[in-house]
mmCIF file of N, CA and C in Angstrom:
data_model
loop_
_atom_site.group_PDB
_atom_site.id
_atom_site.type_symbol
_atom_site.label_atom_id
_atom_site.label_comp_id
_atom_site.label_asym_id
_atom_site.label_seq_id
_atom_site.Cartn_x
_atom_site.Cartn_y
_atom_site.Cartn_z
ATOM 1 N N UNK A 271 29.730 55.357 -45.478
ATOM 2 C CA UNK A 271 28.485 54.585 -45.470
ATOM 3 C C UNK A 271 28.104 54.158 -46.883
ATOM 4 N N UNK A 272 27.545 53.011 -47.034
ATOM 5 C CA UNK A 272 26.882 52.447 -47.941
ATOM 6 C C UNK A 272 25.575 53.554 -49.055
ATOM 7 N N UNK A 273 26.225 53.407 -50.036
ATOM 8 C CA UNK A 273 25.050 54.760 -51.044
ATOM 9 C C UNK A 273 23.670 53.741 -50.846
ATOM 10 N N UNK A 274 22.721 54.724 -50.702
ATOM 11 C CA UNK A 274 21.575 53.829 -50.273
ATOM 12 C C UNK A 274 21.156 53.021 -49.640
ATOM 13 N N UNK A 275 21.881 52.450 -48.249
ATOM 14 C CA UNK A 275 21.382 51.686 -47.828
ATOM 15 C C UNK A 275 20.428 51.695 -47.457
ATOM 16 N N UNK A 276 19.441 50.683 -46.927
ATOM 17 C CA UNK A 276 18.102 50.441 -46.532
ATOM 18 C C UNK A 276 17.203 50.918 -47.420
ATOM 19 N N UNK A 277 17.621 51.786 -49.033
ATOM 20 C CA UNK A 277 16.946 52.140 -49.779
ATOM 21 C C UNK A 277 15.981 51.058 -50.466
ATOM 22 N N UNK A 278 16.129 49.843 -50.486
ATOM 23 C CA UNK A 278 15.726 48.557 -50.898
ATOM 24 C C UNK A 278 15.643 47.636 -50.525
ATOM 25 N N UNK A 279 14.784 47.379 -49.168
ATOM 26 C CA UNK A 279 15.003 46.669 -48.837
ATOM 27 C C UNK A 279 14.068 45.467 -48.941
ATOM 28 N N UNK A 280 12.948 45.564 -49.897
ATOM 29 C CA UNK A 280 12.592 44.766 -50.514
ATOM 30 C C UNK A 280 13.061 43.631 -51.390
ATOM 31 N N UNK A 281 14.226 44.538 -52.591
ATOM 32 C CA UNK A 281 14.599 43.786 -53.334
ATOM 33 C C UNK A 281 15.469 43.005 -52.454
ATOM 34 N N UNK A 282 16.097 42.960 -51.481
ATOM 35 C CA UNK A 282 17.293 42.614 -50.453
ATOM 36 C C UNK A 282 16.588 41.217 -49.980
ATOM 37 N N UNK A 283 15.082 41.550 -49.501
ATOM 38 C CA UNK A 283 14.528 40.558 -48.747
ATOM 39 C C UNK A 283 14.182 39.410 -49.968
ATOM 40 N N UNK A 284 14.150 39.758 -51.109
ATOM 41 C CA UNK A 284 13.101 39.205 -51.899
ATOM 42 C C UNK A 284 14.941 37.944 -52.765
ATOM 43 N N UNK A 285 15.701 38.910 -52.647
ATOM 44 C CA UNK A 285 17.362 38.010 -53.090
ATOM 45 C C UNK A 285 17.806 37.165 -52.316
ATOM 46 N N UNK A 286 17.413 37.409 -51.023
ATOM 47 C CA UNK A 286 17.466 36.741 -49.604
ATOM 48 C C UNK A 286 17.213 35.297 -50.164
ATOM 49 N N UNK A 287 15.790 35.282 -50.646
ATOM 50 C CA UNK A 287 14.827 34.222 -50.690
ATOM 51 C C UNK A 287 15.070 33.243 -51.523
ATOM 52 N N UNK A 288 16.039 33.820 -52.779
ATOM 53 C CA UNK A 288 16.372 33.045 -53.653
ATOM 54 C C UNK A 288 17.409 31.553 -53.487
ATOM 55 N N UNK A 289 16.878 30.744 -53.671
ATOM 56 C CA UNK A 289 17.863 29.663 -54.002
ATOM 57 C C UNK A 289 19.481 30.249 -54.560
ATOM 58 N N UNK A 290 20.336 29.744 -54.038
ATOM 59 C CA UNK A 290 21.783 30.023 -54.457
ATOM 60 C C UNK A 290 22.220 31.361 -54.242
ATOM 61 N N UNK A 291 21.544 32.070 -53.096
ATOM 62 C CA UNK A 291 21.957 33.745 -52.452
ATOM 63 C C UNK A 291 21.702 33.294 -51.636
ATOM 64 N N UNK A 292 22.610 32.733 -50.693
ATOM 65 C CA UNK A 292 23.391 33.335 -49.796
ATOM 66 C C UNK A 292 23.017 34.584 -48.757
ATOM 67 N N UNK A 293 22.671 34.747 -47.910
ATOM 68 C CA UNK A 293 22.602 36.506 -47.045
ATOM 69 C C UNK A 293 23.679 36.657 -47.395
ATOM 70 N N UNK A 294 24.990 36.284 -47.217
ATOM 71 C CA UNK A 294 26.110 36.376 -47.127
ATOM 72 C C UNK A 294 26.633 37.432 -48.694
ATOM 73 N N UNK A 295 25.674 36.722 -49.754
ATOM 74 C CA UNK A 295 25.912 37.225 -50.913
ATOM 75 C C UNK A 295 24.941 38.104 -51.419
ATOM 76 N N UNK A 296 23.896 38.603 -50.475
ATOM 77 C CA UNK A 296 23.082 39.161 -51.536
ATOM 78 C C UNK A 296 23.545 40.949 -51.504
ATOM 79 N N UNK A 297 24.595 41.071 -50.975
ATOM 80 C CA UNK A 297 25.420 42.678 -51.422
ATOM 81 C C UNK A 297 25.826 42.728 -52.334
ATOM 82 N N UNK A 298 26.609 41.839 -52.750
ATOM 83 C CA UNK A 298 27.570 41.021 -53.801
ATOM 84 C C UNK A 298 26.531 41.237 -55.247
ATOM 85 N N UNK A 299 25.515 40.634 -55.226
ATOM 86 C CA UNK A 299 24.621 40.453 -56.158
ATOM 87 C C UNK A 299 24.040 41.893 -56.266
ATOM 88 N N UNK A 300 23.595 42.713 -55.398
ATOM 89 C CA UNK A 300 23.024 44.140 -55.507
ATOM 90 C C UNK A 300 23.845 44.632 -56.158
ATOM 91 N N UNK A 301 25.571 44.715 -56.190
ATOM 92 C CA UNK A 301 26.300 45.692 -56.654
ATOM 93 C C UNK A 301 26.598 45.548 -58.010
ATOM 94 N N UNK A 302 26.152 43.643 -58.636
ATOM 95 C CA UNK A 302 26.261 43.607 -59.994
ATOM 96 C C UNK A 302 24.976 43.463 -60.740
ATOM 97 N N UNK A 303 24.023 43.668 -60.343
ATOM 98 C CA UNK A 303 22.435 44.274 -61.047
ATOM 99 C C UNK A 303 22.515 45.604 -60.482
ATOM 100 N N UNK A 304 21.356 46.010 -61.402
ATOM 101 C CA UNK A 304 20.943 47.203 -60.595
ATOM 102 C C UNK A 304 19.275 47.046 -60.572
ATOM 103 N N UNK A 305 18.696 45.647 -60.847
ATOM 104 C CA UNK A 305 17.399 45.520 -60.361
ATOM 105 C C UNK A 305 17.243 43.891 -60.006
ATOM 106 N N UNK A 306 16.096 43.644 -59.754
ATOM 107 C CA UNK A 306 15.532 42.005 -59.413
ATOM 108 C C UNK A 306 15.428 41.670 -61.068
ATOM 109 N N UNK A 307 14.419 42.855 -61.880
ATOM 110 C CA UNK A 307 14.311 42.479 -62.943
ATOM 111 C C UNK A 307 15.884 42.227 -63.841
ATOM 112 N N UNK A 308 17.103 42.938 -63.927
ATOM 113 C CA UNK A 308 17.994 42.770 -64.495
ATOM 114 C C UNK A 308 18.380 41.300 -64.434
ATOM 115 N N UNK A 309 18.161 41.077 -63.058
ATOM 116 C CA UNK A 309 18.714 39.892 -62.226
ATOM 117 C C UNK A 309 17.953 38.405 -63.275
ATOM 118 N N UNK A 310 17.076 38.592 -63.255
ATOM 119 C CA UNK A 310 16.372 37.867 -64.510
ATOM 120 C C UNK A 310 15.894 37.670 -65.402
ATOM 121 N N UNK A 311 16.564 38.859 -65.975
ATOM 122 C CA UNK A 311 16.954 38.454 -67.379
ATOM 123 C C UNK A 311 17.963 38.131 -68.110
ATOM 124 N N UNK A 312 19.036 37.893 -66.549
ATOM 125 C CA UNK A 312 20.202 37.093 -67.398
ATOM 126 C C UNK A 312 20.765 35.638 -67.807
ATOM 127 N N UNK A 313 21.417 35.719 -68.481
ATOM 128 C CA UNK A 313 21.740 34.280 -69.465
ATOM 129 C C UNK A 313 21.946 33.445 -67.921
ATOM 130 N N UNK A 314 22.120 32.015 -68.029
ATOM 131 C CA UNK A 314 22.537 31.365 -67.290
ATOM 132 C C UNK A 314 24.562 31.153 -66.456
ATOM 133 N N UNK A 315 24.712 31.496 -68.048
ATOM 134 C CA UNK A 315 26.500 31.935 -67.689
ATOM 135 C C UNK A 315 26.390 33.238 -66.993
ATOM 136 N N UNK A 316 25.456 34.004 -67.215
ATOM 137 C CA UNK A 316 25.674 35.842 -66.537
ATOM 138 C C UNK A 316 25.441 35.157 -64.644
ATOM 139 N N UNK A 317 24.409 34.884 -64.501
ATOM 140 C CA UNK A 317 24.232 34.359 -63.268
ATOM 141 C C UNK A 317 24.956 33.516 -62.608
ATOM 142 N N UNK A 318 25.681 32.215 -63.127
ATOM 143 C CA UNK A 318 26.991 31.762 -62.967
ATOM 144 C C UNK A 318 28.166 32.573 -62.475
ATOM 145 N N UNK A 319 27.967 33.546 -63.330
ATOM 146 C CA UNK A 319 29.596 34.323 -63.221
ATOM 147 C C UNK A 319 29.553 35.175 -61.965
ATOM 148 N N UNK A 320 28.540 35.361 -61.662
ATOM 149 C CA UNK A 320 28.143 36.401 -60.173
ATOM 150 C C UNK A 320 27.584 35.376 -58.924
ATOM 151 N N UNK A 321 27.455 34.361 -59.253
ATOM 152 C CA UNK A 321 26.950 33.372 -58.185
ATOM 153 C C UNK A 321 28.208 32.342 -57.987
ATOM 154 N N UNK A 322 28.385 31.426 -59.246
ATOM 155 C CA UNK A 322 29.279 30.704 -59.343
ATOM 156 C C UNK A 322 28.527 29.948 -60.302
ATOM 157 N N UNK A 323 29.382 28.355 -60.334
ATOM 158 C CA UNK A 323 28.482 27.158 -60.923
ATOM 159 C C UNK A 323 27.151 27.153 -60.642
ATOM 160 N N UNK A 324 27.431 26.057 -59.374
ATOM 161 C CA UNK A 324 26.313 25.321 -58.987
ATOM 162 C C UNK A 324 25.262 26.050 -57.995
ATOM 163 N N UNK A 325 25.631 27.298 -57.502
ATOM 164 C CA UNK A 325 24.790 28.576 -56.782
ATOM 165 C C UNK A 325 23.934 28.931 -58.195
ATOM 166 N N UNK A 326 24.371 29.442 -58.623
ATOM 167 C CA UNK A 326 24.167 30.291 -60.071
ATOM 168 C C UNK A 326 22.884 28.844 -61.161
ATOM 169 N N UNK A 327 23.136 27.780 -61.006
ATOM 170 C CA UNK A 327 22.653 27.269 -61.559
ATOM 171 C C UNK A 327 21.092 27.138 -60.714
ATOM 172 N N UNK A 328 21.736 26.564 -59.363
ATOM 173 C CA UNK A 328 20.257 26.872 -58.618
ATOM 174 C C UNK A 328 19.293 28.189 -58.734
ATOM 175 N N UNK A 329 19.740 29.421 -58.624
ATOM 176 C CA UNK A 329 18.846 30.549 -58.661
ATOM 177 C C UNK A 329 18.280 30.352 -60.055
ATOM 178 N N UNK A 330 18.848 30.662 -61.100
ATOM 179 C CA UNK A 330 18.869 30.433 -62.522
ATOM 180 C C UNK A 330 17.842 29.461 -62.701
ATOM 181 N N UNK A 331 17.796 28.831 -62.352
ATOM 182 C CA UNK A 331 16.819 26.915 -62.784
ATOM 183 C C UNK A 331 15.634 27.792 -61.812
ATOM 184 N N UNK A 332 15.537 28.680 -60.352
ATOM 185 C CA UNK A 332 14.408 28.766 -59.965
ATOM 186 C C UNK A 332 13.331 30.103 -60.383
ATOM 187 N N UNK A 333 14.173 30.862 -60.913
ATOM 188 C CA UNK A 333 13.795 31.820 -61.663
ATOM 189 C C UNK A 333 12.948 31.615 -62.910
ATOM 190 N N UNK A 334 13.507 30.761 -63.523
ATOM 191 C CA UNK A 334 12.975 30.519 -65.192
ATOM 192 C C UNK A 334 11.928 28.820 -65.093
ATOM 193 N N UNK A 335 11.658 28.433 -63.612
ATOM 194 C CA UNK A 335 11.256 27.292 -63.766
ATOM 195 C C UNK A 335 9.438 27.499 -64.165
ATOM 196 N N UNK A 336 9.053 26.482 -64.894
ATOM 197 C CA UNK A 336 7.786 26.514 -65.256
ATOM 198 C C UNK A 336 7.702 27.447 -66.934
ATOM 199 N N UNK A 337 9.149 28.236 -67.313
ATOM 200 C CA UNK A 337 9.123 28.723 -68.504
ATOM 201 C C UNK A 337 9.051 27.518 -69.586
ATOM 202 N N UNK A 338 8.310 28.068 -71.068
ATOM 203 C CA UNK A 338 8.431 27.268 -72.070
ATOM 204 C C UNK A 338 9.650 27.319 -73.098
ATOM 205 N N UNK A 339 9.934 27.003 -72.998
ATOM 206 C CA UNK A 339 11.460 26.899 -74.248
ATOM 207 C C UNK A 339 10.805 26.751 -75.928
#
């Protein structure tokens, strides 16, 4: 069995929601964070590399949108 499952199932619902995750992918994504917060605070290539391109670019762009540069 899965270590923890159903232990989170917040963060699960809340990765769900994201642009460029996939249900399909949001295990995938749990097993390379170990939070929502990790999850955004990474570079745009970090999120790429665990999403892909153009997945990775979508979550990425919806995460940081409305930030000031």
């Amino acid at each position: 069995p899965d270590a923890g499952a159903g232990v989170n199932s917040a963060a699960e619902e809340l990765l769900r929601s994201l642009p460029g995750i996939p249900a399909k992918n949001v295990k995938h994504v749990m097993n390379r964070v170990k939070s929502v917060r990790e999850l955004c605070e990474l570079t745009l290539a970090e999120v790429q590399e665990i999403l892909g391109v153009e997945p990775g670019k979508a979550c990425w762009d919806f995460i940081h949108r409305g930030e000031r540069k």
